[in-house]
Amino acid sequence: MDYKDFGVIGLAVIGGSVGGSVGGFGGFVGGVFAGSAVGAKWAHESDSVRALRQRVAELEADQPEN
């Protein structure tokens, strides 16, 4: 587990509490799903950006100096 997993859990908890206060149990369930979906999307995007930056750095390191 890394910090992004805790971010996903935190967003699920926040979404559940907001949804529960607005729509009862159904809102709670929907809020948990929505919060975890947003968190998972954020975690995936940040991993993709990190991998892309590492790949660009590798390619730049392989370029000969002019």
PDB file of C-alpha atoms in Angstrom:
ATOM      1  CA  MET A   1       0.000   0.000   0.000  1.00  0.00           C
ATOM      2  CA  ASP A   2       1.157   3.486  -0.748  1.00  0.00           C
ATOM      3  CA  TYR A   3      -0.265   6.912  -0.070  1.00  0.00           C
ATOM      4  CA  LYS A   4      -2.628   6.695  -3.047  1.00  0.00           C
ATOM      5  CA  ASP A   5      -4.484   3.770  -1.475  1.00  0.00           C
ATOM      6  CA  PHE A   6      -5.170   5.869   1.596  1.00  0.00           C
ATOM      7  CA  GLY A   7      -6.342   8.668  -0.696  1.00  0.00           C
ATOM      8  CA  VAL A   8      -8.838   6.305  -2.350  1.00  0.00           C
ATOM      9  CA  ILE A   9     -10.087   5.138   1.053  1.00  0.00           C
ATOM     10  CA  GLY A  10     -10.364   8.734   2.269  1.00  0.00           C
ATOM     11  CA  LEU A  11     -12.355   9.805  -0.782  1.00  0.00           C
ATOM     12  CA  ALA A  12     -14.668   6.812  -0.359  1.00  0.00           C
ATOM     13  CA  VAL A  13     -15.280   7.750   3.286  1.00  0.00           C
ATOM     14  CA  ILE A  14     -15.906  11.397   2.425  1.00  0.00           C
ATOM     15  CA  GLY A  15     -18.190  10.440  -0.469  1.00  0.00           C
ATOM     16  CA  GLY A  16     -20.095   8.033   1.745  1.00  0.00           C
ATOM     17  CA  SER A  17     -20.622  10.552   4.511  1.00  0.00           C
ATOM     18  CA  VAL A  18     -21.730  13.280   2.102  1.00  0.00           C
ATOM     19  CA  GLY A  19     -23.991  10.885   0.205  1.00  0.00           C
ATOM     20  CA  GLY A  20     -25.409   9.495   3.425  1.00  0.00           C
ATOM     21  CA  SER A  21     -26.269  12.919   4.765  1.00  0.00           C
ATOM     22  CA  VAL A  22     -27.997  13.850   1.496  1.00  0.00           C
ATOM     23  CA  GLY A  23     -29.691  10.625   0.446  1.00  0.00           C
ATOM     24  CA  GLY A  24     -29.749   8.202   3.355  1.00  0.00           C
ATOM     25  CA  PHE A  25     -28.457   4.680   2.880  1.00  0.00           C
ATOM     26  CA  GLY A  26     -28.719   4.774  -0.898  1.00  0.00           C
ATOM     27  CA  GLY A  27     -26.777   8.027  -0.945  1.00  0.00           C
ATOM     28  CA  PHE A  28     -24.173   6.493   1.335  1.00  0.00           C
ATOM     29  CA  VAL A  29     -23.644   3.535  -0.995  1.00  0.00           C
ATOM     30  CA  GLY A  30     -23.572   5.783  -4.049  1.00  0.00           C
ATOM     31  CA  GLY A  31     -21.172   8.172  -2.346  1.00  0.00           C
ATOM     32  CA  VAL A  32     -18.796   5.347  -1.439  1.00  0.00           C
ATOM     33  CA  PHE A  33     -18.801   4.096  -5.026  1.00  0.00           C
ATOM     34  CA  ALA A  34     -18.397   7.593  -6.473  1.00  0.00           C
ATOM     35  CA  GLY A  35     -15.638   8.544  -4.019  1.00  0.00           C
ATOM     36  CA  SER A  36     -13.696   5.371  -4.616  1.00  0.00           C
ATOM     37  CA  ALA A  37     -14.100   5.744  -8.384  1.00  0.00           C
ATOM     38  CA  VAL A  38     -12.721   9.284  -8.295  1.00  0.00           C
ATOM     39  CA  GLY A  39      -9.850   8.151  -6.075  1.00  0.00           C
ATOM     40  CA  ALA A  40      -9.026   5.183  -8.284  1.00  0.00           C
ATOM     41  CA  LYS A  41      -9.018   7.387 -11.385  1.00  0.00           C
ATOM     42  CA  TRP A  42      -6.688   9.867  -9.649  1.00  0.00           C
ATOM     43  CA  ALA A  43      -4.341   7.082  -8.534  1.00  0.00           C
ATOM     44  CA  HIS A  44      -4.233   5.560 -12.019  1.00  0.00           C
ATOM     45  CA  GLU A  45      -3.560   8.918 -13.680  1.00  0.00           C
ATOM     46  CA  SER A  46      -0.765   9.781 -11.249  1.00  0.00           C
ATOM     47  CA  ASP A  47       0.852   6.377 -11.860  1.00  0.00           C
ATOM     48  CA  SER A  48       0.570   6.878 -15.622  1.00  0.00           C
ATOM     49  CA  VAL A  49       2.141  10.324 -15.435  1.00  0.00           C
ATOM     50  CA  ARG A  50       4.999   9.017 -13.297  1.00  0.00           C
ATOM     51  CA  ALA A  51       5.673   6.158 -15.719  1.00  0.00           C
ATOM     52  CA  LEU A  52       5.584   8.538 -18.675  1.00  0.00           C
ATOM     53  CA  ARG A  53       8.022  10.934 -17.007  1.00  0.00           C
ATOM     54  CA  GLN A  54      10.393   8.065 -16.209  1.00  0.00           C
ATOM     55  CA  ARG A  55      10.240   6.852 -19.805  1.00  0.00           C
ATOM     56  CA  VAL A  56      10.936  10.342 -21.164  1.00  0.00           C
ATOM     57  CA  ALA A  57      13.895  10.674 -18.807  1.00  0.00           C
ATOM     58  CA  GLU A  58      15.253   7.317 -20.016  1.00  0.00           C
ATOM     59  CA  LEU A  59      14.880   8.331 -23.650  1.00  0.00           C
ATOM     60  CA  GLU A  60      16.524  11.693 -23.040  1.00  0.00           C
ATOM     61  CA  ALA A  61      19.419   9.985 -21.281  1.00  0.00           C
ATOM     62  CA  ASP A  62      19.935   7.719 -24.301  1.00  0.00           C
ATOM     63  CA  GLN A  63      20.176  10.653 -26.715  1.00  0.00           C
ATOM     64  CA  PRO A  64      23.728  11.522 -27.751  1.00  0.00           C
ATOM     65  CA  GLU A  65      24.925  14.992 -26.817  1.00  0.00           C
ATOM     66  CA  ASN A  66      25.391  17.350 -29.785  1.00  0.00           C
TER      67      ASN A  66
END
